Tab-separated table of C-alpha atoms in Angstrom:
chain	number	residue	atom	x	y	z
H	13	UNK	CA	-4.845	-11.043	19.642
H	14	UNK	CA	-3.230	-13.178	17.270
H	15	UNK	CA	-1.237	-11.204	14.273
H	16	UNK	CA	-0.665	-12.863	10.685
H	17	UNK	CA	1.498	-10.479	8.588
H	18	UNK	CA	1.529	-11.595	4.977
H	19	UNK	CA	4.668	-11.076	3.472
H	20	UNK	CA	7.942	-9.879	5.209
H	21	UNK	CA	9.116	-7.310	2.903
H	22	UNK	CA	9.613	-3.813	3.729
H	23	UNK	CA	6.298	-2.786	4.736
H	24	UNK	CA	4.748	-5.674	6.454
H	25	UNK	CA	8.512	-6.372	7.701
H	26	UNK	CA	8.903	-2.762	9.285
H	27	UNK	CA	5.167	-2.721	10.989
H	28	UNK	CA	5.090	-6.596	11.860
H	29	UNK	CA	8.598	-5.929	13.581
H	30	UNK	CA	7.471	-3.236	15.273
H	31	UNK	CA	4.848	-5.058	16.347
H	32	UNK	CA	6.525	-7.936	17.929
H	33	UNK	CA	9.075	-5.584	19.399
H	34	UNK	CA	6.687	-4.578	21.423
H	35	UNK	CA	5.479	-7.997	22.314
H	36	UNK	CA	2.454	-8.810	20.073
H	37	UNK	CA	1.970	-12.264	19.150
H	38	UNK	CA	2.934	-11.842	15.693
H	39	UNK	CA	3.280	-14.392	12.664
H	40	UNK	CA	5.100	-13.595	8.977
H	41	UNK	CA	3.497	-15.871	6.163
H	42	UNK	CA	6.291	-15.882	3.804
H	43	UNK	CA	8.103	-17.888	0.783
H	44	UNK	CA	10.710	-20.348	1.744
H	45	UNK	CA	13.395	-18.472	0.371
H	46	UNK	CA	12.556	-15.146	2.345
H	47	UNK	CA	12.165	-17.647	5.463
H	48	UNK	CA	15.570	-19.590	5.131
H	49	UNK	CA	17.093	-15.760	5.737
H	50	UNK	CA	15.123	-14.590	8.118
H	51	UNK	CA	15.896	-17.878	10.337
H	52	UNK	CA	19.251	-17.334	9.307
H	53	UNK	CA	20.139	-13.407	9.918
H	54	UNK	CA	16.664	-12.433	11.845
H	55	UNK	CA	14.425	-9.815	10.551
H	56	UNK	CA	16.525	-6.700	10.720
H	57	UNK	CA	15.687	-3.137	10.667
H	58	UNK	CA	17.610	0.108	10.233
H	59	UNK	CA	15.382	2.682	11.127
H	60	UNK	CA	15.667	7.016	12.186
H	61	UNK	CA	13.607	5.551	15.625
H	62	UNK	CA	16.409	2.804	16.286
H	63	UNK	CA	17.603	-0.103	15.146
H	64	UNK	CA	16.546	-3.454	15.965
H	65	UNK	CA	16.902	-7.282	14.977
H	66	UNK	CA	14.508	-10.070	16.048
H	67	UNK	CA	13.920	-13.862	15.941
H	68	UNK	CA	10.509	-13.685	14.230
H	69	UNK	CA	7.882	-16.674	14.430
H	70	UNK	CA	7.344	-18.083	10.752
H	71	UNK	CA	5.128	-19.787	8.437
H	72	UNK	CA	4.891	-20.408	4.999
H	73	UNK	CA	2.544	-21.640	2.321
H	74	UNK	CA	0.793	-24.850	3.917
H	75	UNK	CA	1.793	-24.823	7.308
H	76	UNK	CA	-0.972	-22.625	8.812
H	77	UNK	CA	-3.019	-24.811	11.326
H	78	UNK	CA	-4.887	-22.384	13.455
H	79	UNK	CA	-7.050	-19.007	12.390
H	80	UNK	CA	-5.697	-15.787	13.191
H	81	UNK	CA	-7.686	-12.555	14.750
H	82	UNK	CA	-5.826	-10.031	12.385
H	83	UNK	CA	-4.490	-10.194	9.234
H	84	UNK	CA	-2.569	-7.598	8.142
H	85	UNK	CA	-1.258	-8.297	4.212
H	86	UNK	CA	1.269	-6.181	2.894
H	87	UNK	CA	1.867	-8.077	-0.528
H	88	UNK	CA	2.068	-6.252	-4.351
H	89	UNK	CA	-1.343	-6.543	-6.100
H	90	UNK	CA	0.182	-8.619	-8.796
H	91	UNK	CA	0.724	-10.946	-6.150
H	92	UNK	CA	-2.709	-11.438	-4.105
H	93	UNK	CA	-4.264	-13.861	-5.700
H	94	UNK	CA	-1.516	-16.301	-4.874
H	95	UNK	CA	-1.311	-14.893	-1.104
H	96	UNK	CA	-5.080	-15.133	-0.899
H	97	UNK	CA	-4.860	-18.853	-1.208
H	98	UNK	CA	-1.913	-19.429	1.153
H	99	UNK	CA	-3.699	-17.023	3.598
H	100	UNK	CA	-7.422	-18.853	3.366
H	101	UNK	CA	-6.440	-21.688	6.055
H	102	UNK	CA	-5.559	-18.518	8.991
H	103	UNK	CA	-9.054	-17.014	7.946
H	104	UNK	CA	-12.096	-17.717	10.443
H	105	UNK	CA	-15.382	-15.588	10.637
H	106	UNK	CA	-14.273	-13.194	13.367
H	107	UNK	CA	-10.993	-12.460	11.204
H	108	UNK	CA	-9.862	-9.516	10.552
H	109	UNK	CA	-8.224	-8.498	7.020
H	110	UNK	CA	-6.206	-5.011	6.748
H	111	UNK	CA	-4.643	-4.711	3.606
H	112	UNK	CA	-2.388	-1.914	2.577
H	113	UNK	CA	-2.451	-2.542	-1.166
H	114	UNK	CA	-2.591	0.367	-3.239
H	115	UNK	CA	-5.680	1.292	-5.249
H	116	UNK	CA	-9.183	-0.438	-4.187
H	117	UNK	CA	-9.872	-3.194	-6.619
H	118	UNK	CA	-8.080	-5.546	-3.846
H	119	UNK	CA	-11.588	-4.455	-1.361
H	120	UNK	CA	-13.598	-6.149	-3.904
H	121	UNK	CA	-11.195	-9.513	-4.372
H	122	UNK	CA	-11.329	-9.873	-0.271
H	123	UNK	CA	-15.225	-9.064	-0.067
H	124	UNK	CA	-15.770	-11.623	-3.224
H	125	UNK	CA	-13.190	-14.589	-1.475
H	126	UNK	CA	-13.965	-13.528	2.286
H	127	UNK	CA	-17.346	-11.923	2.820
H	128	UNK	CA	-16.924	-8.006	3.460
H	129	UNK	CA	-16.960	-8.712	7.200
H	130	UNK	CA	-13.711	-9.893	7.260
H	131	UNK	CA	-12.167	-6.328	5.182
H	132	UNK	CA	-11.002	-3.490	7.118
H	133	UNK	CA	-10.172	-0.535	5.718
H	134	UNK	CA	-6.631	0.555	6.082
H	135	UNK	CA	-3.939	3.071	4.703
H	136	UNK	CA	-0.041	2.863	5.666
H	137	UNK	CA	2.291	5.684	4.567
H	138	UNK	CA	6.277	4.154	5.243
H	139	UNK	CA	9.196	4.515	3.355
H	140	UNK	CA	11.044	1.578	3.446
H	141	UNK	CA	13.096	-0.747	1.138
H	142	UNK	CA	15.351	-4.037	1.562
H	143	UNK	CA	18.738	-3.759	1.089
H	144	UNK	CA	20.753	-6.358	-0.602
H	145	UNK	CA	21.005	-8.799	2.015
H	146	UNK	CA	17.695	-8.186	3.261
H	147	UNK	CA	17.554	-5.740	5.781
H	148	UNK	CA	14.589	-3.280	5.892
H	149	UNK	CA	15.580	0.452	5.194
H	150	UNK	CA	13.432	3.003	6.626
H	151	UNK	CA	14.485	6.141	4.575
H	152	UNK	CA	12.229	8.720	5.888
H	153	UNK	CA	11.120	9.171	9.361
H	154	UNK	CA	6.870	9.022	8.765
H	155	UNK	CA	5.460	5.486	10.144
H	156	UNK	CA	1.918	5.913	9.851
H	157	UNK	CA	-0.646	3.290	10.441
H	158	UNK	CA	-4.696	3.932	9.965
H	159	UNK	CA	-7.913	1.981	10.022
H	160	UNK	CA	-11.208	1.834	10.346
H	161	UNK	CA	-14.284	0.335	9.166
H	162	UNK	CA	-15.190	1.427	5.892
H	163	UNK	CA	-18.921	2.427	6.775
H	164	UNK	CA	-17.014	4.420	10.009
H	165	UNK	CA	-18.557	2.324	12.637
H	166	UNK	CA	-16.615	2.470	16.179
H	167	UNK	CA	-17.262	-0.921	16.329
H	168	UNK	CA	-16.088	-3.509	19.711
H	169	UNK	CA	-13.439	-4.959	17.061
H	170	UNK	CA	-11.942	-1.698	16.301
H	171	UNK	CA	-11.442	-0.639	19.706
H	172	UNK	CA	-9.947	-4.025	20.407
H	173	UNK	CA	-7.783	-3.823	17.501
H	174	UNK	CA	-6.600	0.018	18.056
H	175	UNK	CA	-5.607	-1.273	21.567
H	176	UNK	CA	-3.926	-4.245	20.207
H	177	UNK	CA	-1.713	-1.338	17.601
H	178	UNK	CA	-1.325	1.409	20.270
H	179	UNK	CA	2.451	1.852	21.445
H	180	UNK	CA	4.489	-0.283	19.294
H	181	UNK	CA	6.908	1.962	18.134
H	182	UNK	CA	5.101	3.421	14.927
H	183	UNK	CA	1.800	5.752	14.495
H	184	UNK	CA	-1.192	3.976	14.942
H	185	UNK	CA	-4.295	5.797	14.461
H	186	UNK	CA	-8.277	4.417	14.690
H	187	UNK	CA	-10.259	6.204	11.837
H	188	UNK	CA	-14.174	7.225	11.430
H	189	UNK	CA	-13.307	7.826	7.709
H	190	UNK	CA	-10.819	5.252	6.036
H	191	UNK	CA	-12.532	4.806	2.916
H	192	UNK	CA	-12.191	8.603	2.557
H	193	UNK	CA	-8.623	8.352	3.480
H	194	UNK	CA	-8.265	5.478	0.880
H	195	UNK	CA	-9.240	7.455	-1.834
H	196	UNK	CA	-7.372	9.906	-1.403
H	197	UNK	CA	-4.012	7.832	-1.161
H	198	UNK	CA	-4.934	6.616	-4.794
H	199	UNK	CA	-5.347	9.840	-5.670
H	200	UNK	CA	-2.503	10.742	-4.764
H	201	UNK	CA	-0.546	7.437	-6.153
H	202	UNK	CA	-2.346	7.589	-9.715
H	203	UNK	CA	-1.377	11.432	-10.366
H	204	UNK	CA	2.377	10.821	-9.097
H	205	UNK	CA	2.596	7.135	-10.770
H	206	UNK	CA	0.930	8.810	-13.592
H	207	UNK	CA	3.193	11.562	-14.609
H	208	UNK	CA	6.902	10.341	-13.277
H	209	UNK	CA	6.334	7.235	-15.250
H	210	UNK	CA	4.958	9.293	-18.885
H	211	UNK	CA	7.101	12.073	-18.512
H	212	UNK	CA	9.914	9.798	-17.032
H	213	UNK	CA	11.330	11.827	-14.411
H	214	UNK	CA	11.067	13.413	-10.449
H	215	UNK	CA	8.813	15.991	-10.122
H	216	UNK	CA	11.296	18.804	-9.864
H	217	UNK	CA	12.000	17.548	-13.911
H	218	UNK	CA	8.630	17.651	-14.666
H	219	UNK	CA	7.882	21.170	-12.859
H	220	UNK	CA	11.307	22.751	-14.730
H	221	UNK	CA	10.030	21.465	-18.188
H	222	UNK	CA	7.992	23.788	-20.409
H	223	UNK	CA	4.400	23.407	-19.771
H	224	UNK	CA	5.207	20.603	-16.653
H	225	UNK	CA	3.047	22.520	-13.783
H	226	UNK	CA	0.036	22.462	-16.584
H	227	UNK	CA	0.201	18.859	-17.208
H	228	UNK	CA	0.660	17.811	-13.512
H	229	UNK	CA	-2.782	20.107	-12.552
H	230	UNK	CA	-4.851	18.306	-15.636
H	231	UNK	CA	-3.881	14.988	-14.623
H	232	UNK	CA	-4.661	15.557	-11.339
H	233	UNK	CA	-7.926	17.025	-12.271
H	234	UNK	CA	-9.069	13.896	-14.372
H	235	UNK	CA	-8.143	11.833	-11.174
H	236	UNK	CA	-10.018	13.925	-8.973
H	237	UNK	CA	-12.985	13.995	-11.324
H	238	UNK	CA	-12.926	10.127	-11.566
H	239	UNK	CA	-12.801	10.058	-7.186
H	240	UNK	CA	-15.595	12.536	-7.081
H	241	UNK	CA	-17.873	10.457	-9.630
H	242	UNK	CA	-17.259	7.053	-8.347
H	243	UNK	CA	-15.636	7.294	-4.941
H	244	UNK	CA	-15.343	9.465	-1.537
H	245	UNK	CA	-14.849	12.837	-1.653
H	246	UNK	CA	-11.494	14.010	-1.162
H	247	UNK	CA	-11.410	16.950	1.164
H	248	UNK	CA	-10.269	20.868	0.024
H	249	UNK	CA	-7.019	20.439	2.314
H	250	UNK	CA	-6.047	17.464	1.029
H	251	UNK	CA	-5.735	18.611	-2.611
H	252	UNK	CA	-4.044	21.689	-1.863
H	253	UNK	CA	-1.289	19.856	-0.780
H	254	UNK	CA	-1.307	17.392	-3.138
H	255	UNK	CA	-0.960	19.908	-5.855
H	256	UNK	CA	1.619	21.437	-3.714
H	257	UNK	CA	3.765	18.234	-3.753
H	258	UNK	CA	3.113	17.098	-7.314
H	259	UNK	CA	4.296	20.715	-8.398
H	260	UNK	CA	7.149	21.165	-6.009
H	261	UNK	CA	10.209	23.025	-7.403
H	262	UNK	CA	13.719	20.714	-7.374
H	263	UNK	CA	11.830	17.838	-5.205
H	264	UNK	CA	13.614	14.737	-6.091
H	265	UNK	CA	10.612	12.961	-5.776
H	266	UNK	CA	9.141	10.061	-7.661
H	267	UNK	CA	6.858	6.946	-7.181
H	268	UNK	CA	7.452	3.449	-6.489
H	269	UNK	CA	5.741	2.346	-9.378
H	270	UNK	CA	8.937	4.934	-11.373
H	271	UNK	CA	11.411	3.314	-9.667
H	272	UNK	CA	10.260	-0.209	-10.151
H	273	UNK	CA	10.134	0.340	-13.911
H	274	UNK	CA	13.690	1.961	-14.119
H	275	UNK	CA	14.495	-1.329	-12.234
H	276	UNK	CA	12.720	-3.340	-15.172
H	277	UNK	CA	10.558	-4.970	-12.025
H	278	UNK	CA	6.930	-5.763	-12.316
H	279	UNK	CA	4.861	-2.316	-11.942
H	280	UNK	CA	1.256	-2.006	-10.611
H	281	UNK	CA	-0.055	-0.290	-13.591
H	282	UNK	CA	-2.943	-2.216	-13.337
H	283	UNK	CA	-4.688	-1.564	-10.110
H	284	UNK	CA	-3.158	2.058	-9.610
H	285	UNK	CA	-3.800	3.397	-13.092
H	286	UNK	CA	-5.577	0.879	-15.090
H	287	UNK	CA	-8.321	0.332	-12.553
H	288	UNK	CA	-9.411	4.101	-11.741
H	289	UNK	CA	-9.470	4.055	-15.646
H	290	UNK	CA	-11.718	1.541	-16.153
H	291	UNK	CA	-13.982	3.354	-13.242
H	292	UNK	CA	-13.713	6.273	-15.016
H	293	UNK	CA	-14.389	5.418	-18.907
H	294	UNK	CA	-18.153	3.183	-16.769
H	295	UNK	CA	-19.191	6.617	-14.989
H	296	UNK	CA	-18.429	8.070	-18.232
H	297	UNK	CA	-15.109	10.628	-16.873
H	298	UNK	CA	-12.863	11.603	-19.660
H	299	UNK	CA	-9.287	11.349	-19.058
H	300	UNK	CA	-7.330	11.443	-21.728
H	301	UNK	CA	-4.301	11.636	-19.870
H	302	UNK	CA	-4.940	9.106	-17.489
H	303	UNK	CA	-5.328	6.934	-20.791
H	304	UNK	CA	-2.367	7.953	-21.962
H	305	UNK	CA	-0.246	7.148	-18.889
H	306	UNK	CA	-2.023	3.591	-18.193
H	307	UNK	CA	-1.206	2.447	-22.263
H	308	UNK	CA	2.393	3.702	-21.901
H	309	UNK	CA	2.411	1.327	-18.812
H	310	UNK	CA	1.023	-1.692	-20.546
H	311	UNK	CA	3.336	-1.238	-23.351
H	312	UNK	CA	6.068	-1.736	-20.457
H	313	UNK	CA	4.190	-4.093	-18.952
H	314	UNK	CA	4.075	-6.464	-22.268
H	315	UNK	CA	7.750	-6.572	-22.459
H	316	UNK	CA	8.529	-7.762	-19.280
H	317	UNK	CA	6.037	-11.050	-19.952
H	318	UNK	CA	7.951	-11.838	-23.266
């Protein structure tokens, strides 16, 4: 199988390494800048499983000739509409598509551009960063990698494509329920988005501050509520230990979406927040809080386009 990872950052860098570590025929799509250093240093990773550099094959934006069997795209929401087009020459009918965008408006772009043959359901969980010159940081040791498709078919291409992820040097598991699995990683990233970025702080801050453990359980519940009127239903075990992270005493915790806006970077407020919203206020869910957090996000949001 043929490999197209969109994007070489930290996610779709650490996975699409992995992968050609191992020997998969893997391709990076990525902007001329992000190429030029990649020719120039290699893609480089520091990880707790061992570090490694490679000579990866590249392409960037016009200089896709051939379709690909897998495409595994790794970009920021606020940047797929641009990827989409770069990515619609390595697209044939048997493709593949596994994003690992955050939310689930980006299933209904790639059904609506693609057909919904071509989506695969898919959830990463990686902690990872680039470093100033461009190395990818893996900061905790979880390298999880799970699909499926999203009506939890075993289907020929799954098995082919499990085979083609199996022992690469990360976790690669074949699910019979990724759409369940992809609700409940927005779940989780809309109530931990959510409160670090109104109440401005990790969630040991939030916990410590009077009336903190209250607000973190009713935000959670409107996002639950929302899931449970227009999505999959999140299992028992699963919330338990989301509320048992979200309310952790000390944790340093926070989201990426926190730490982009303390960085004055471009935030997802849109598809993590602003989209279950939207889903929410059309099944008629109240969530007052979830409101709350996704306007003190645009008003961030409106500054940074000024």
């Amino acid at each position: 199988m043929r490999l197209l990872v969109v994007g070489a950052g930290s996610t779709g860098g650490y996975f699409g390494g992995r992968l050609a570590q191992a020997g998969r025929d893997v391709t990076f799509l990525v902007r001329p800048a992000r190429a030029a250093l990649l020719r120039e240093k290699g893609l480089q990773v520091v990880s707790p499983h061992g570090d490694f550099t490679l000579k990866p094959q590249l392409v960037t934006a016009g200089e896709i000739k051939a379709p690909y069997d897998v495409i595994l795209l790794t970009v920021k929401a606020y940047s797929l509409d641009d990827a989409l087009d770069n990515l619609a020459p390595a697209v044939a009918p048997q493709t593949m598509i596994l994003p690992v965008l955050n939310g689930m408006k980006h299933m209904d772009t790639l059904a609506a551009r693609f057909g919904k043959q071509a989506t695969v359901g898919c959830v990463c969980k990686v902690a990872a960063t680039l470093d100033i010159e461009g190395r990818i940081l893996q900061i905790a040791p979880f390298q999880d990698l799970a699909y499926g498709e999203m009506d939890g078919a075993l289907s020929p291409r799954m098995k082919e494509l499990d085979q083609f992820m199996q022992d690469a040097g990360f976790d690669a598991r074949l699910s019979s329920d990724i759409a369940r699995e992809m609700w409940e990683k927005w779940i989780y990233l809309a109530a931990l988005g959510g409160v670090t970025c109104l109440m401005r702080g990790t969630i040991g801050e939030i916990e410590a501050a009077s009336g903190g453990t209250d607000f973190v359980h009713r935000f959670l519940d409107e996002v639950v509520a929302t899931v449970r009127a227009v999505g999959s239903q999140p299992s028992e075990s699963f919330l338990t230990e989301v509320r048992a992270i979200l309310t952790t005493k000390g944790s340093p915790q926070t989201s990426s979406m926190y730490r982009d806006l303390q960085k004055g970077a471009p935030i997802e407020a849109d598809q993590i927040v602003g989209d279950l919203l939207a889903r929410a206020r059309k099944a008629g869910v109240a969530t007052p809080l979830l409101a709350t957090a996704y306007t003190n996000l645009c008003v961030y949001q409106n500054r940074l386009v000024k």
